[in-house]
Amino acid sequence: MSVPQAFYDYIDSHESQFIQRLADAVAIPSVSADAEHRKDVIAMGKYLQKQLQDLGVEVRMADVGRQVVDGQDLPLPPVILGKFGSDPKKKTVQLYAHYDVQPALLSDGWNTDPFKLTHDGQTGRLYGRGASDDKGPLLGWLNVLEAHVKGGLELPVNLRFCFEGMEESGSEGLDELIESEVGPGKFFEGVDCVCISDNYWLNDRTPCITYGLRGITYYKLTVSGPGRDLHSGVFGNMVHEPLVDLVHLMAKLISPQGEILVPGIAELVAPLTEEERKRYDKLDYSVQDVESAVGAAVARSDDKSELLMGRMRYPSLSLHGIEGAFSAPGAKTVIPACVHGKFSLRLVPNLTPENVDGLVIKYLKDEFAKLDSKNTLNVESLHGGKPWIADPNHWNYVAAIKATETIYKVSPDLTREGGSIPVTLTFAETLGVNVLLLPMGRGDDGAHSTNEKLDKSNYIQGTKLLGTYLYEVAANAT
Amino acid sequence: MSVPQAFYDYIDSHESQFIQRLADAVAIPSVSADAEHRKDVIAMGKYLQKQLQDLGVEVRMADVGRQVVDGQDLPLPPVILGKFGSDPKKKTVQLYAHYDVQPALLSDGWNTDPFKLTHDGQTGRLYGRGASDDKGPLLGWLNVLEAHVKGGLELPVNLRFCFEGMEESGSEGLDELIESEVGPGKFFEGVDCVCISDNYWLNDRTPCITYGLRGITYYKLTVSGPGRDLHSGVFGNMVHEPLVDLVHLMAKLISPQGEILVPGIAELVAPLTEEERKRYDKLDYSVQDVESAVGAAVARSDDKSELLMGRMRYPSLSLHGIEGAFSAPGAKTVIPACVHGKFSLRLVPNLTPENVDGLVIKYLKDEFAKLDSKNTLNVESLHGGKPWIADPNHWNYVAAIKATETIYKVSPDLTREGGSIPVTLTFAETLGVNVLLLPMGRGDDGAHSTNEKLDKSNYIQGTKLLGTYLYEVAANAT
């Protein structure tokens, strides 16, 4: 089934209305992390509910409970579950996006009001909080739907919508909802594949499709000794200092060259295949890209593929900080009584929190014993999540690749990402179908940063991409 | 010249008035660190001015300038300079104490209002902020003076008072004032010795006299790399992480057993003499004392003398914390872009900031080079002060030892302290006379902590001790 030209024509002729739709959405400051903005998150959900209903979607606003934030008992924003079409001859595509955003204040360093979409005519950039993460992609689906409904076109697939309002704040309640809606007669019945549009191109030039995410396991390493903080003048050189022990332990986790020093981790990593290595060599990326992204020449390797594999297919161990020690500016002569080192491991196949936690905890206990300290050690895993990887040869990916080639006239980069999008794994494991990450924005969009933007071309071409993908699903699904 | 019995009788018969004097002083919340309490510090100074003047002291309230605190431009509390007696046949004793206090809130964990002196009749303890640090000792001198003036007794020495109101907040303005008042016709002309009462017994049993203080040199070790904080999912295993480098460097400063790893430091420490070692063996102290003071069995040695020498006559290196990394509770997956490690060295003869700083900075630069990191290192010394040591065989010490034996019927512990009291060094260096630390309170007074107390017996016997010391100065000075 080829894409009707009328679809593309509708998008092109409604560009300004679609930008207005994005402006209307950005104007609602749906910051899920801020109790004061919870009402705006809920308002954003209602705004979407109405838009979806106006386009003929059967909408259910799923209540996922309440949450206490800063002592306030707040309702969680509803998860929007929508159905459009139930034709048994068509494939059913489950879509996911989120309607909440990261916090943003003009005083953080924004050049324009973050909650007023600002179109820079020269660069074609649309600035505003949520423009790229994730209101633009979410509205892309509404644009596609409108083009069909109002343009008198028939959608080639059945659609299921799952739009949440807590993605930036731990997706509270989402996993439980998804799990409860799997099974005969439930919402997710009949879903053939999942498409999540909530990530970015690897760079600012080449579209990408993402088939893997790292997992994580996050640790809190506590060393305690004295019953209270001590003055270094009085007790310096009299007691075993917890921070000294902690720093020695943290130094034993990772070398300055990035080598994970915990025995047994490297052996669990799936071996690199020749085919896979070639996939990295093909990606449109350079050492310069990472250095300009981080703002300094601190890349660990001069080999682009090594760098990419460091992010995408190897684990990483990062030290995040220390709680309980002196952390303010200036000078304080304290011997902290109890300190907590925070670090995490990003996981790739075949590492899981289950097979890593024991190795990490045993190693730290063994190394602590070698310190011969009278202090006490405790190691906890605060949270964890498995890595996710999909088969990029699946028809769902074939559809996305063909759609990208149609719209952008290039082969997309096939990427894995270093971070986590936990809902991806939830969909993959509970629905048992292929999950695809199909990004709309570019790598320089500044998703969680100041001056977040979405290029107008990514919004408009991206809307065409999403629609085209649905036709390719219909054409390629087996 | 023996101490007149009438002096002791006056003290004993005025015990309740002296306790009331302490209660009046504690009731003025002269917290120098808090801008809101600056007026109270100034009120405390005026209260003392009047008391001194009523006893015939020639008082000058020395203006030492202004200070900006939390954006407020505040006057510094005046330094009270007082003269009593100018008999050329008598020795002139310079006294120092301070009239400001540490912050205190009932909600910090006090059992009673910190600014209401509470007398526990059963234990004989006087609870209140500043009771021991340093209002009790300061008022001890007023009690001694009153006993002579109102009791019709002649003081055996001339007195000079120097009472400051900023000791707990860096003694702002004090050094400059002292330096400006040295020389012919100036305030400090003719001073023969200095007595500072602003420290504590080593334990809660045995009086002590203190003849040494450690110096300090405080460092800020900065490792920077990326232009901004990074997400460990995106950049973990792609860049050199500043916190990894910092933790490796901090681990190279000090072993878990307390050994300073900076080459050249140990060689600069004055060798231990047999006589000195015996002095530590004689001190009334045990491993149990340090463990009960710190609230845990974390002492570095099972040998009491080794522990005491660790505090008193050897340097120590303590790690205080890290600025710029994640330090809050919970989990955050940040790669901090720029982190500052804070550590300090406590100095003993013959270590000085001048001869230590170069060794520390060179060592850290050499070790950083070995890390082969693309990040950048900077090491700064934030502040420093030399150690101080006096000759405990000087007549000033002989006088204090004899006075202690008279009042407490035991030989005092001769101690050195691990911390700094910068004015000690200022007096020693600018006046060129012997300086003595003669404490009034006990080691368990909780000077900077909650439920600060002064035992009534320490206040009353301590007042007698201060007076007796003046007679012994007159008798022993050469």
PDB file of N, CA, C and O in Angstrom, chain B residues 25 28 30 37-53 59-61 77-81 98-100 135 138 142 163-165:
ATOM      1  N   ALA B  25      24.989  36.642  81.247  1.00  0.00           N
ATOM      2  CA  ALA B  25      25.778  36.660  80.008  1.00  0.00           C
ATOM      3  C   ALA B  25      25.243  35.643  78.998  1.00  0.00           C
ATOM      4  O   ALA B  25      25.135  35.934  77.801  1.00  0.00           O
ATOM      5  N   ILE B  28      22.290  36.612  76.754  1.00  0.00           N
ATOM      6  CA  ILE B  28      22.489  37.468  75.570  1.00  0.00           C
ATOM      7  C   ILE B  28      22.989  36.567  74.434  1.00  0.00           C
ATOM      8  O   ILE B  28      24.116  36.077  74.483  1.00  0.00           O
ATOM      9  N   SER B  30      24.788  36.046  71.810  1.00  0.00           N
ATOM     10  CA  SER B  30      25.816  36.760  71.026  1.00  0.00           C
ATOM     11  C   SER B  30      26.459  35.839  69.989  1.00  0.00           C
ATOM     12  O   SER B  30      27.653  35.559  70.021  1.00  0.00           O
ATOM     13  N   HIS B  37      21.840  38.167  64.768  1.00  0.00           N
ATOM     14  CA  HIS B  37      22.281  38.257  66.172  1.00  0.00           C
ATOM     15  C   HIS B  37      23.425  39.246  66.363  1.00  0.00           C
ATOM     16  O   HIS B  37      23.937  39.359  67.473  1.00  0.00           O
ATOM     17  N   ARG B  38      23.826  39.932  65.298  1.00  0.00           N
ATOM     18  CA  ARG B  38      24.961  40.838  65.446  1.00  0.00           C
ATOM     19  C   ARG B  38      24.699  41.883  66.533  1.00  0.00           C
ATOM     20  O   ARG B  38      25.579  42.239  67.317  1.00  0.00           O
ATOM     21  N   LYS B  39      23.441  42.352  66.580  1.00  0.00           N
ATOM     22  CA  LYS B  39      23.105  43.358  67.615  1.00  0.00           C
ATOM     23  C   LYS B  39      23.288  42.790  69.023  1.00  0.00           C
ATOM     24  O   LYS B  39      23.627  43.508  69.967  1.00  0.00           O
ATOM     25  N   ASP B  40      23.085  41.482  69.163  1.00  0.00           N
ATOM     26  CA  ASP B  40      23.256  40.856  70.472  1.00  0.00           C
ATOM     27  C   ASP B  40      24.737  40.733  70.844  1.00  0.00           C
ATOM     28  O   ASP B  40      25.105  40.822  72.011  1.00  0.00           O
ATOM     29  N   VAL B  41      25.558  40.476  69.818  1.00  0.00           N
ATOM     30  CA  VAL B  41      27.000  40.427  70.093  1.00  0.00           C
ATOM     31  C   VAL B  41      27.450  41.794  70.599  1.00  0.00           C
ATOM     32  O   VAL B  41      28.198  41.902  71.589  1.00  0.00           O
ATOM     33  N   ILE B  42      26.950  42.823  69.926  1.00  0.00           N
ATOM     34  CA  ILE B  42      27.320  44.191  70.331  1.00  0.00           C
ATOM     35  C   ILE B  42      26.775  44.505  71.733  1.00  0.00           C
ATOM     36  O   ILE B  42      27.470  45.107  72.564  1.00  0.00           O
ATOM     37  N   ALA B  43      25.567  44.035  72.011  1.00  0.00           N
ATOM     38  CA  ALA B  43      24.993  44.240  73.350  1.00  0.00           C
ATOM     39  C   ALA B  43      25.837  43.538  74.413  1.00  0.00           C
ATOM     40  O   ALA B  43      26.041  44.062  75.522  1.00  0.00           O
ATOM     41  N   MET B  44      26.336  42.351  74.067  1.00  0.00           N
ATOM     42  CA  MET B  44      27.184  41.604  75.007  1.00  0.00           C
ATOM     43  C   MET B  44      28.464  42.397  75.290  1.00  0.00           C
ATOM     44  O   MET B  44      28.931  42.458  76.436  1.00  0.00           O
ATOM     45  N   GLY B  45      29.022  43.011  74.244  1.00  0.00           N
ATOM     46  CA  GLY B  45      30.213  43.838  74.439  1.00  0.00           C
ATOM     47  C   GLY B  45      29.933  45.005  75.388  1.00  0.00           C
ATOM     48  O   GLY B  45      30.735  45.324  76.283  1.00  0.00           O
ATOM     49  N   LYS B  46      28.768  45.647  75.196  1.00  0.00           N
ATOM     50  CA  LYS B  46      28.414  46.797  76.059  1.00  0.00           C
ATOM     51  C   LYS B  46      28.223  46.350  77.508  1.00  0.00           C
ATOM     52  O   LYS B  46      28.595  47.060  78.449  1.00  0.00           O
ATOM     53  N   TYR B  47      27.619  45.180  77.671  1.00  0.00           N
ATOM     54  CA  TYR B  47      27.413  44.619  79.014  1.00  0.00           C
ATOM     55  C   TYR B  47      28.765  44.450  79.721  1.00  0.00           C
ATOM     56  O   TYR B  47      28.941  44.829  80.882  1.00  0.00           O
ATOM     57  N   LEU B  48      29.743  43.924  78.990  1.00  0.00           N
ATOM     58  CA  LEU B  48      31.068  43.713  79.593  1.00  0.00           C
ATOM     59  C   LEU B  48      31.771  45.040  79.852  1.00  0.00           C
ATOM     60  O   LEU B  48      32.446  45.212  80.876  1.00  0.00           O
ATOM     61  N   GLN B  49      31.599  45.985  78.905  1.00  0.00           N
ATOM     62  CA  GLN B  49      32.207  47.310  79.068  1.00  0.00           C
ATOM     63  C   GLN B  49      31.776  47.917  80.401  1.00  0.00           C
ATOM     64  O   GLN B  49      32.597  48.403  81.182  1.00  0.00           O
ATOM     65  N   LYS B  50      30.464  47.854  80.673  1.00  0.00           N
ATOM     66  CA  LYS B  50      29.946  48.452  81.900  1.00  0.00           C
ATOM     67  C   LYS B  50      30.494  47.723  83.138  1.00  0.00           C
ATOM     68  O   LYS B  50      30.925  48.356  84.110  1.00  0.00           O
ATOM     69  N   GLN B  51      30.506  46.402  83.092  1.00  0.00           N
ATOM     70  CA  GLN B  51      31.004  45.632  84.236  1.00  0.00           C
ATOM     71  C   GLN B  51      32.468  45.962  84.513  1.00  0.00           C
ATOM     72  O   GLN B  51      32.871  46.131  85.665  1.00  0.00           O
ATOM     73  N   LEU B  52      33.256  46.028  83.445  1.00  0.00           N
ATOM     74  CA  LEU B  52      34.684  46.331  83.617  1.00  0.00           C
ATOM     75  C   LEU B  52      34.868  47.743  84.171  1.00  0.00           C
ATOM     76  O   LEU B  52      35.654  47.960  85.100  1.00  0.00           O
ATOM     77  N   GLN B  53      34.107  48.682  83.595  1.00  0.00           N
ATOM     78  CA  GLN B  53      34.239  50.070  84.056  1.00  0.00           C
ATOM     79  C   GLN B  53      33.816  50.192  85.526  1.00  0.00           C
ATOM     80  O   GLN B  53      34.471  50.896  86.301  1.00  0.00           O
ATOM     81  N   VAL B  59      38.558  51.291  79.915  1.00  0.00           N
ATOM     82  CA  VAL B  59      38.116  50.486  78.773  1.00  0.00           C
ATOM     83  C   VAL B  59      38.126  51.289  77.474  1.00  0.00           C
ATOM     84  O   VAL B  59      37.682  52.437  77.442  1.00  0.00           O
ATOM     85  N   ARG B  60      38.606  50.643  76.440  1.00  0.00           N
ATOM     86  CA  ARG B  60      38.479  51.210  75.092  1.00  0.00           C
ATOM     87  C   ARG B  60      37.782  50.166  74.218  1.00  0.00           C
ATOM     88  O   ARG B  60      38.201  49.012  74.159  1.00  0.00           O
ATOM     89  N   MET B  61      36.686  50.601  73.606  1.00  0.00           N
ATOM     90  CA  MET B  61      35.964  49.698  72.701  1.00  0.00           C
ATOM     91  C   MET B  61      36.541  49.940  71.307  1.00  0.00           C
ATOM     92  O   MET B  61      36.184  50.903  70.622  1.00  0.00           O
ATOM     93  N   PRO B  77      31.705  43.540  65.828  1.00  0.00           N
ATOM     94  CA  PRO B  77      31.654  43.855  67.256  1.00  0.00           C
ATOM     95  C   PRO B  77      33.006  44.428  67.683  1.00  0.00           C
ATOM     96  O   PRO B  77      34.048  43.999  67.174  1.00  0.00           O
ATOM     97  N   PRO B  78      33.004  45.387  68.599  1.00  0.00           N
ATOM     98  CA  PRO B  78      34.283  45.981  69.005  1.00  0.00           C
ATOM     99  C   PRO B  78      35.141  44.975  69.786  1.00  0.00           C
ATOM    100  O   PRO B  78      34.619  44.070  70.415  1.00  0.00           O
ATOM    101  N   VAL B  79      36.456  45.170  69.707  1.00  0.00           N
ATOM    102  CA  VAL B  79      37.365  44.428  70.585  1.00  0.00           C
ATOM    103  C   VAL B  79      37.508  45.273  71.853  1.00  0.00           C
ATOM    104  O   VAL B  79      37.781  46.480  71.789  1.00  0.00           O
ATOM    105  N   ILE B  80      37.292  44.638  72.998  1.00  0.00           N
ATOM    106  CA  ILE B  80      37.364  45.352  74.274  1.00  0.00           C
ATOM    107  C   ILE B  80      38.811  45.318  74.759  1.00  0.00           C
ATOM    108  O   ILE B  80      39.357  44.244  75.023  1.00  0.00           O
ATOM    109  N   LEU B  81      39.425  46.502  74.816  1.00  0.00           N
ATOM    110  CA  LEU B  81      40.790  46.603  75.341  1.00  0.00           C
ATOM    111  C   LEU B  81      40.686  47.273  76.699  1.00  0.00           C
ATOM    112  O   LEU B  81      40.133  48.380  76.811  1.00  0.00           O
ATOM    113  N   HIS B  98      36.877  35.467  74.599  1.00  0.00           N
ATOM    114  CA  HIS B  98      35.937  36.008  73.607  1.00  0.00           C
ATOM    115  C   HIS B  98      34.514  35.947  74.128  1.00  0.00           C
ATOM    116  O   HIS B  98      34.168  35.059  74.907  1.00  0.00           O
ATOM    117  N   TYR B  99      33.730  36.931  73.676  1.00  0.00           N
ATOM    118  CA  TYR B  99      32.375  37.065  74.207  1.00  0.00           C
ATOM    119  C   TYR B  99      31.289  36.687  73.205  1.00  0.00           C
ATOM    120  O   TYR B  99      30.109  36.797  73.498  1.00  0.00           O
ATOM    121  N   ASP B 100      31.683  36.194  72.037  1.00  0.00           N
ATOM    122  CA  ASP B 100      30.686  35.667  71.101  1.00  0.00           C
ATOM    123  C   ASP B 100      30.583  34.158  71.307  1.00  0.00           C
ATOM    124  O   ASP B 100      31.434  33.549  71.969  1.00  0.00           O
ATOM    125  N   LYS B 135      32.237  32.242  77.731  1.00  0.00           N
ATOM    126  CA  LYS B 135      31.764  33.244  78.684  1.00  0.00           C
ATOM    127  C   LYS B 135      32.175  32.912  80.112  1.00  0.00           C
ATOM    128  O   LYS B 135      32.521  33.812  80.885  1.00  0.00           O
ATOM    129  N   LEU B 138      35.802  33.935  80.577  1.00  0.00           N
ATOM    130  CA  LEU B 138      35.903  35.401  80.522  1.00  0.00           C
ATOM    131  C   LEU B 138      35.410  36.008  81.833  1.00  0.00           C
ATOM    132  O   LEU B 138      36.076  36.857  82.444  1.00  0.00           O
ATOM    133  N   LEU B 142      36.528  38.520  85.509  1.00  0.00           N
ATOM    134  CA  LEU B 142      35.756  39.584  86.181  1.00  0.00           C
ATOM    135  C   LEU B 142      35.530  39.232  87.646  1.00  0.00           C
ATOM    136  O   LEU B 142      35.607  40.100  88.528  1.00  0.00           O
ATOM    137  N   PHE B 163      39.244  41.269  74.897  1.00  0.00           N
ATOM    138  CA  PHE B 163      38.068  40.406  74.741  1.00  0.00           C
ATOM    139  C   PHE B 163      37.446  40.689  73.380  1.00  0.00           C
ATOM    140  O   PHE B 163      36.988  41.805  73.120  1.00  0.00           O
ATOM    141  N   GLU B 164      37.396  39.648  72.531  1.00  0.00           N
ATOM    142  CA  GLU B 164      36.853  39.899  71.191  1.00  0.00           C
ATOM    143  C   GLU B 164      35.476  39.263  71.031  1.00  0.00           C
ATOM    144  O   GLU B 164      35.093  38.363  71.791  1.00  0.00           O
ATOM    145  N   GLY B 165      34.759  39.723  69.995  1.00  0.00           N
ATOM    146  CA  GLY B 165      33.397  39.253  69.751  1.00  0.00           C
ATOM    147  C   GLY B 165      33.232  38.527  68.424  1.00  0.00           C
ATOM    148  O   GLY B 165      32.113  38.345  67.955  1.00  0.00           O
TER     149      GLY B 165
END
